[in-house]
Short mmCIF file of C-alpha atoms in Angstrom, two decimals:
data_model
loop_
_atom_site.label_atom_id
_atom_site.label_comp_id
_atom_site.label_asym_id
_atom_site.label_seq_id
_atom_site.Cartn_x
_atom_site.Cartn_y
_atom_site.Cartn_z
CA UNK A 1473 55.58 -52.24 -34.28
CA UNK A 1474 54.90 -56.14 -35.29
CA UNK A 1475 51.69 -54.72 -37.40
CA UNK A 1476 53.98 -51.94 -39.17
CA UNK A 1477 56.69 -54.46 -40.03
CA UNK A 1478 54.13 -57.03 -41.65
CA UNK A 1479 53.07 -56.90 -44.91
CA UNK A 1480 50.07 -57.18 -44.18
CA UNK A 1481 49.56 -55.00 -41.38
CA UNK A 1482 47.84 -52.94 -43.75
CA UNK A 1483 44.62 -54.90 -43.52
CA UNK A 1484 41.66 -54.51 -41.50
CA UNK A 1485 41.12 -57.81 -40.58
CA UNK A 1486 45.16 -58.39 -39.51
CA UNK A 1487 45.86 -59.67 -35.79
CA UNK A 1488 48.92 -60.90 -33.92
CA UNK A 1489 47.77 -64.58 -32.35
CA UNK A 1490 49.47 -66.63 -30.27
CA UNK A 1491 50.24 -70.14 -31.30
CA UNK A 1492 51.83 -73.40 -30.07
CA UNK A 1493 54.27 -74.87 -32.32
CA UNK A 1494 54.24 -78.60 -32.62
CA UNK A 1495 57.11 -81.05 -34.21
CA UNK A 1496 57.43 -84.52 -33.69
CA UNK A 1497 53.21 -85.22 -33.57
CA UNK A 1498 50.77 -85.85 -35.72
CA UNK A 1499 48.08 -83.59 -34.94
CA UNK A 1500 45.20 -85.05 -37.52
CA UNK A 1501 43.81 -86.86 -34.41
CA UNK A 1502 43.38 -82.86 -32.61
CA UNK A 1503 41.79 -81.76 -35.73
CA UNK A 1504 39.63 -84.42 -35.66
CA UNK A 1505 38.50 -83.69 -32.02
CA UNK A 1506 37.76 -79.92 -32.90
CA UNK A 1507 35.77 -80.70 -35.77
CA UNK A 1508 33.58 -82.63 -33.69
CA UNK A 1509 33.78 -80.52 -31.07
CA UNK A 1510 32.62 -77.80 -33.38
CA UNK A 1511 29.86 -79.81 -35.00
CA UNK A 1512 28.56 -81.11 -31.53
CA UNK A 1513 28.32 -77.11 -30.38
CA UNK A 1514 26.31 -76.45 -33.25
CA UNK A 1515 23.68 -79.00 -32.38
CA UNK A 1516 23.71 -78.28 -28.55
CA UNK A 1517 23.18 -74.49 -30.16
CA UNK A 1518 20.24 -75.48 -31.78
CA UNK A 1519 18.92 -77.90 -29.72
CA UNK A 1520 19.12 -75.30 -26.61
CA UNK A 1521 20.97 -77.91 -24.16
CA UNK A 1522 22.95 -75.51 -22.20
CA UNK A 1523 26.10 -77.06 -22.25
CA UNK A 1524 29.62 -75.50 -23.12
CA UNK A 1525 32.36 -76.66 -24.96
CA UNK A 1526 35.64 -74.84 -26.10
CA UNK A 1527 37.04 -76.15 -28.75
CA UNK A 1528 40.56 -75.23 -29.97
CA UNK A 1529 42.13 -74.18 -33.35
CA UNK A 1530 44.01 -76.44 -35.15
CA UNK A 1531 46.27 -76.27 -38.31
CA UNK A 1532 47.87 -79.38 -39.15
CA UNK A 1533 50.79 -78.32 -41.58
CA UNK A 1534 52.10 -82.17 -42.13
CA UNK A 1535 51.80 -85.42 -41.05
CA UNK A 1536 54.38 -84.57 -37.90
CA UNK A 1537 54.18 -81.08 -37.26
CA UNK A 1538 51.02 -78.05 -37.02
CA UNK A 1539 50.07 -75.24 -34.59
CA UNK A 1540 47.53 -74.76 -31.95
CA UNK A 1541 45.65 -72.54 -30.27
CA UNK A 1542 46.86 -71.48 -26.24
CA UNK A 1543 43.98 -71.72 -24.02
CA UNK A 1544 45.08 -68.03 -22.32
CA UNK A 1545 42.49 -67.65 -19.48
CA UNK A 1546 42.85 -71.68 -17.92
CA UNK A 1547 45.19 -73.39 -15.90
CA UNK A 1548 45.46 -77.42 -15.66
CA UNK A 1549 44.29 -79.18 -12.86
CA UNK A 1550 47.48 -80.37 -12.19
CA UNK A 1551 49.24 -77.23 -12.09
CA UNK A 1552 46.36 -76.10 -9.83
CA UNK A 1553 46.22 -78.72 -7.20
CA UNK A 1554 50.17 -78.71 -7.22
CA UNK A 1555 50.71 -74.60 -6.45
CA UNK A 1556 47.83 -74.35 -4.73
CA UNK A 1557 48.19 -77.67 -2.86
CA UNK A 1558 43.76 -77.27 -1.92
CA UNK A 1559 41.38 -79.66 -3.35
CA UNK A 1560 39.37 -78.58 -6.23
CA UNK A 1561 36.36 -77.73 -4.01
CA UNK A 1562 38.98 -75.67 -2.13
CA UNK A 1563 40.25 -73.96 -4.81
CA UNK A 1564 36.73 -73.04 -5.90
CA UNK A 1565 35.91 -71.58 -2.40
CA UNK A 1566 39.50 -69.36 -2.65
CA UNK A 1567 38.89 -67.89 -6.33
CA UNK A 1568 34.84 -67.62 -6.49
CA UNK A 1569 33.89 -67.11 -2.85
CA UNK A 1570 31.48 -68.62 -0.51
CA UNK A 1571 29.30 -71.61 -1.04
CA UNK A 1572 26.36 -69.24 -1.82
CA UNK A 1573 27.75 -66.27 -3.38
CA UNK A 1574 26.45 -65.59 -6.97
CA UNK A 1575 30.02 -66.53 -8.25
CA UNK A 1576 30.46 -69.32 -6.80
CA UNK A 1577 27.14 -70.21 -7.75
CA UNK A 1578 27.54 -69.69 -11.59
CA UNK A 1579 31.10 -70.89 -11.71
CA UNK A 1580 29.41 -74.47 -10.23
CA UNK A 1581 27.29 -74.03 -12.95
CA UNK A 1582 29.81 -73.78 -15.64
CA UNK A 1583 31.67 -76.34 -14.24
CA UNK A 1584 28.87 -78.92 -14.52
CA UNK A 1585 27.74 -77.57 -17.91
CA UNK A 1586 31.63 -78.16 -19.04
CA UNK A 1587 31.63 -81.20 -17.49
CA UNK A 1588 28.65 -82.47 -19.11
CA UNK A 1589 30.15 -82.34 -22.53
CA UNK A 1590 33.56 -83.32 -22.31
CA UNK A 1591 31.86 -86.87 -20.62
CA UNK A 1592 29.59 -86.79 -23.92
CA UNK A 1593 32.49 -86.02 -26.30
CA UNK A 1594 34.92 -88.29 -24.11
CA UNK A 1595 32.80 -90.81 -24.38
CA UNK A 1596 31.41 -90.33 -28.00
CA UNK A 1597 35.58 -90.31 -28.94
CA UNK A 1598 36.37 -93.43 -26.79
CA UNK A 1599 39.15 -90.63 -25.66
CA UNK A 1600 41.72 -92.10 -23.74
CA UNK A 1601 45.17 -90.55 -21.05
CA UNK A 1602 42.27 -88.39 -19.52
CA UNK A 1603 44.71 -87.07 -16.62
CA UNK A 1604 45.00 -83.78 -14.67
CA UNK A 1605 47.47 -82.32 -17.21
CA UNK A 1606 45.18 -81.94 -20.07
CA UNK A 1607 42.34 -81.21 -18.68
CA UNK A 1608 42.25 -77.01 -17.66
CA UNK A 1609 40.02 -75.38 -15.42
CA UNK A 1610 39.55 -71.65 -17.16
CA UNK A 1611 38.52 -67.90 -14.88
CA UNK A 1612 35.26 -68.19 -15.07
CA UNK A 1613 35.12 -72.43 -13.43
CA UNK A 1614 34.55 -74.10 -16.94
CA UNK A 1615 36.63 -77.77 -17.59
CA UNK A 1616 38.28 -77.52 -20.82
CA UNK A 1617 39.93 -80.84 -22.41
CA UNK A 1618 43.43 -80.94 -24.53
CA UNK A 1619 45.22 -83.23 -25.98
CA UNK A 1620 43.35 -85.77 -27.73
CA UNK A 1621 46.18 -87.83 -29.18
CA UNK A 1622 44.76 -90.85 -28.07
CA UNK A 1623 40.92 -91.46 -29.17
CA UNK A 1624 39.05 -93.82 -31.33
CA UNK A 1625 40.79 -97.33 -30.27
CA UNK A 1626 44.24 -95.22 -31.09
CA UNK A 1627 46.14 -95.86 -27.97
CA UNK A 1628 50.69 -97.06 -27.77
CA UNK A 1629 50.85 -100.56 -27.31
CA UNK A 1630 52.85 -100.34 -24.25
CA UNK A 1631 50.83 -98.04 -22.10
CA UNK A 1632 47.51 -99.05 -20.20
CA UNK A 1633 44.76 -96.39 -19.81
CA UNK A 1634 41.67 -95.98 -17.41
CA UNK A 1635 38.73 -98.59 -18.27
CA UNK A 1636 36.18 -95.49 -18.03
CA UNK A 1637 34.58 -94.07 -20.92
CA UNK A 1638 34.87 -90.18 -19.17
CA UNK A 1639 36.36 -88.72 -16.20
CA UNK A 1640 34.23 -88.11 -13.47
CA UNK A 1641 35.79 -87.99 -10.11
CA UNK A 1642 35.10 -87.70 -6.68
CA UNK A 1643 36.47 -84.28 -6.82
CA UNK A 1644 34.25 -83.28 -9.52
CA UNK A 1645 31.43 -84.51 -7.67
CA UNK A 1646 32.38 -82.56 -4.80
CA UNK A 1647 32.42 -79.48 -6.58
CA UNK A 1648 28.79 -80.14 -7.59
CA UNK A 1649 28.21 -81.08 -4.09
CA UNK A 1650 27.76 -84.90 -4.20
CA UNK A 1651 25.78 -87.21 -5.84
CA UNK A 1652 22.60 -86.07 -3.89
CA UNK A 1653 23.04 -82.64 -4.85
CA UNK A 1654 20.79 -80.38 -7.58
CA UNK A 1655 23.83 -79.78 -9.67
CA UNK A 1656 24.50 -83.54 -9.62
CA UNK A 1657 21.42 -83.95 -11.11
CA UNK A 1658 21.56 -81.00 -13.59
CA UNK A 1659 24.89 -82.68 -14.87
CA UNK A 1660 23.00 -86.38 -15.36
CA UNK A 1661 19.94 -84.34 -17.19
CA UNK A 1662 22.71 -82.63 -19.54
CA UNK A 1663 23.76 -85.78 -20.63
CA UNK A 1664 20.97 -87.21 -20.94
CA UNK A 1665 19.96 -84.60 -23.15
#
């Protein structure tokens, strides 16, 4: 019905996409991001480091206002640890099974592989307000970052942020299984990479 009422519902290429609307920010600082998100994929891509990254659309329509992409398949961490009141590790036990079932095992794996370059890119971006609201934890265990209003020294006056350069905690760690585990390791050797 949408596609018949558009004028250009005629065309092949037409598709109905979800946005969010923005007023009242100034999203250059998000297009920014995904730009270097996008370039950063590229050269993981051809570099084979086995990392993943998701970055999301931006259109930046003036210096206040633009749309964004919805991340449909994640939930924040917040949102998770609130409704499901478990700890991350928890949560990953309830949606992906036991400690040694294959999905468990590759959603680990994802997770550490998202991990790994959001602590590059957070770091690379001096990206600051890293807090369990804008970071989302998608279906298949990946971490994917939002919101990076505040990057690149750009930070209010008023308002103190964390001294460290990425987000790494204890929780995060757990989920890998600690900081003698293989996928603790696997994470360090991404980075390095």
């Amino acid at each position: 019905r949408i596609r018949q009422a558009s004028p250009y519902g005629h065309l092949r290429n037409w598709r109905l996409v979800a946005a969010i609307v923005k007023c009242g920010d100034d999203l250059r600082h998000e297009l920014l991001a995904y730009q270097f998100m996008v370039r950063l994929k590229e050269i993981w891509f051809i570099e084979h480091v086995p990392v993943f990254v998701r970055p999301i659309n931006i259109l930046v329509l003036s210096n206040n206002s633009g749309l964004i992409e919805p991340i449909l398949n994640a939930v924040s961490l917040h949102q998770i640890k609130k409704n499901s009141k478990l700890s991350l590790r928890n949560y990953f036990l309830r949606e992906f099974g036991t400690e040694r079932s294959e999905e468990y095992l590759t959603a680990v794996k994802n997770f550490v592989q998202s991990c790994a370059a959001y602590s590059i890119i957070c770091y690379l971006l001096q990206v600051k307000d890293r807090h369990n609201g804008n970071i989302l934890l998608d279906d298949e265990g990946h971490l994917i970052h939002i919101d990076f209003g505040y990057m690149l020294s750009a930070t209010p006056k008023n308002l103190g942020f964390e001294s460290s350069p990425f987000k790494i905690t204890q929780e995060f760690v757990d989920i890998m299984g600690g900081l003698q585990s293989d996928m603790y390791g696997y994470y360090k050797i991404l980075i390095l990479r």
